[in-house]
Structure formats: C-alpha cells, structure tokens
Amino acid sequence: MRRAAAGGGAAGILLRHQRWAPPRAECAGHCGSEAAPSPESAAAPPPPESRPCLPACLPARPPLPSAAATQSRTRSLATPLPVPRQERQPEPPPFAMQPASAKWYDRRDYVFIEFCVEDSKDVNVNFEKSKLTFSCLGGSDNFKHLNEIDLFNNIDPNESKHKRTDRSILCCLRKGESGQAWPRLTKERAKLNWLSVDFNNWKDWEDDSDEDMSNFDRFSEMMNNMGGDDDVDLPEVDGADDDSPDSDDEKMPDLE
C-alpha cells in the first residue's frame, strides 16, 4: 500500500509534467481496443515506448522560428521608421525699408524737403515731374531708408537739386508754376507719420511786400547754380532776417 501510494504520487507528478490525457477515439488503434483506460491503468501510466500515439494526442506546439527569420525580424525592428518629408519653407522676404523722417516748408518758387538721416551713405534722389523718390543707408548699422512721395503739384526735375550733410539731406524742388502756394506736400490728403511741417522755416510768403518778393527771386537765381555734390553750399533760405544785409547793398542778378 505504501509502495502504491508512492507510485501514485510519482504518477501524478508525471501526469502533470507530461500533460497526459486519456486516448481519444482515433487513437484506439494505437493504444488498444478500448477508448478509455481502466482505473488501474490510469493510476499507473505506461512507459513512453508503449504509447506511440502520445505525441499525436498532445496539443501541437508552434515550430520555433529559424535563425534567418529571427535575424530578418531583428533587422526590420532596427530599421528606423520612415520620416515624412517636410517641404522646404520659403525664405522670409528681405527686411522692408523704412521711410526716413522728413520735414518740409514752402517758398515762392521752391519747395524744400529735409530728410533727417545722420551719417547717410549711398544717397539717391530721383526727381520726377510729379514724384520724388529718396533712398539711402543711414547710421552705423546701414539702416535702409526709402521714401516715395507723390507731390501736390508738378515740379521741374532739371532745376531741382539736393544737398547732403552729416545730419540730413536737403532737397530743393523747383516748382513747375512759380508763385503758386502748396498747402500740403503730398497729392493725396493723407497724414504720414514720418512727414511733418518745418515751422521754423515756414513763411506766409503770399503776404510779403514787393521787396521781400525780390529777395526770393534772387534766392531762386542762386539756387539755379546749386549742384548736387557734397561740396556745394546751400544759400540761406529766409532772405528776410533782421541780421541779413540790405538788398540794396548787393548786386541784383539778372532775373528770368
């Protein structure tokens, strides 16, 4: 009895390890005429050589992958995932040029515009019949400036000049029609944040006397001889200051 119990315990362990099960009906030809074993035979399983159908009765295990398949799978996992191609962003536009601060005032035969740019370089002033274009590089950082002005009235481009100094660029526009006042500089009635009136030089010349008018005519003649180079000196603009010499003491140039 003790041996049988010991045998039964070993058989139970063997059954658990080998996952032994009663033979199925299709295994009757291999395992015997009976489909199910007797209780005695179930208590003591037969040796492996007496059960040729045991591998067929056990559940099939999946085959182990081959070395080539394992290597291929490892290589596929190591391959980085495809990254979607990003389109190249367009380059940002170049930095837009800012208009230079300017102030202007009106005279009988001329209109003056002063662009307040210090240490200007590459100054370019283009006079057209009804338009003025100004551009330059200013300051130590070579900041780009561009001003385009549609003028209130026509000018004479050939008789218009400009003068550069270290502090500003002064443009002298010869009016197309002398003696016609300009209430504003631009053609359109619009307020520009970079343009202002130079009240220090503004003068209501329409109410001047004939003597003052002759002074402005003389000044116009002097402006005709002014060039656009840096070494050309601009004449005084007012012509009617208290400390200026009397017009009778100066030789009057020929008038047009």
C-alpha angles and dihedrals in degrees: 000000000000090000092048090050090049090047091048091053092051090046090053091052090048091049091053093049097044095037090228117192133179113274116266124235094263089056094060092100091057102035100039141279094294121076094211125040123238120259090256093054091045090055092054113034116213121251117272095255091061092056107063091162095056094100090049092050094050118083112266117253120218113254118255114255116255122250092251092053091048091050092048092050091048090051092050091052091049092051109097118242115258111265115219111249113250118218116239111258115236115255115259115256117261117271108281116242115246123221116252120241111261140178129195143190137188131241133178097265102009143047117213125209121183118196108204103218120138122214092006122188135186092023113190122182120180117191117201130174094262103006141060124202121191129181136164146142114256137196131358092301092056094236111193119238129188129178125180116185127186100208126229092235139003123285136194105253093193093056095043118100141180135209127202125210133170091263105037149348115247118204121197113201117197109220118237089222114035118220095028113124121227111217089190138007101233128066094230121059095243132134113236117199092214096050126075139163118261098227092177090068099028114117132176092230094172090077095048122118124250090262091057090047090056090052090055091048089054090049090052090055091051091051091056089067094049117110131201099246124110094245094062114102119219116228121236112281105210101056090181103071120133093240094050117105119262114270090229090063093056127074110252113229120226112278124225 
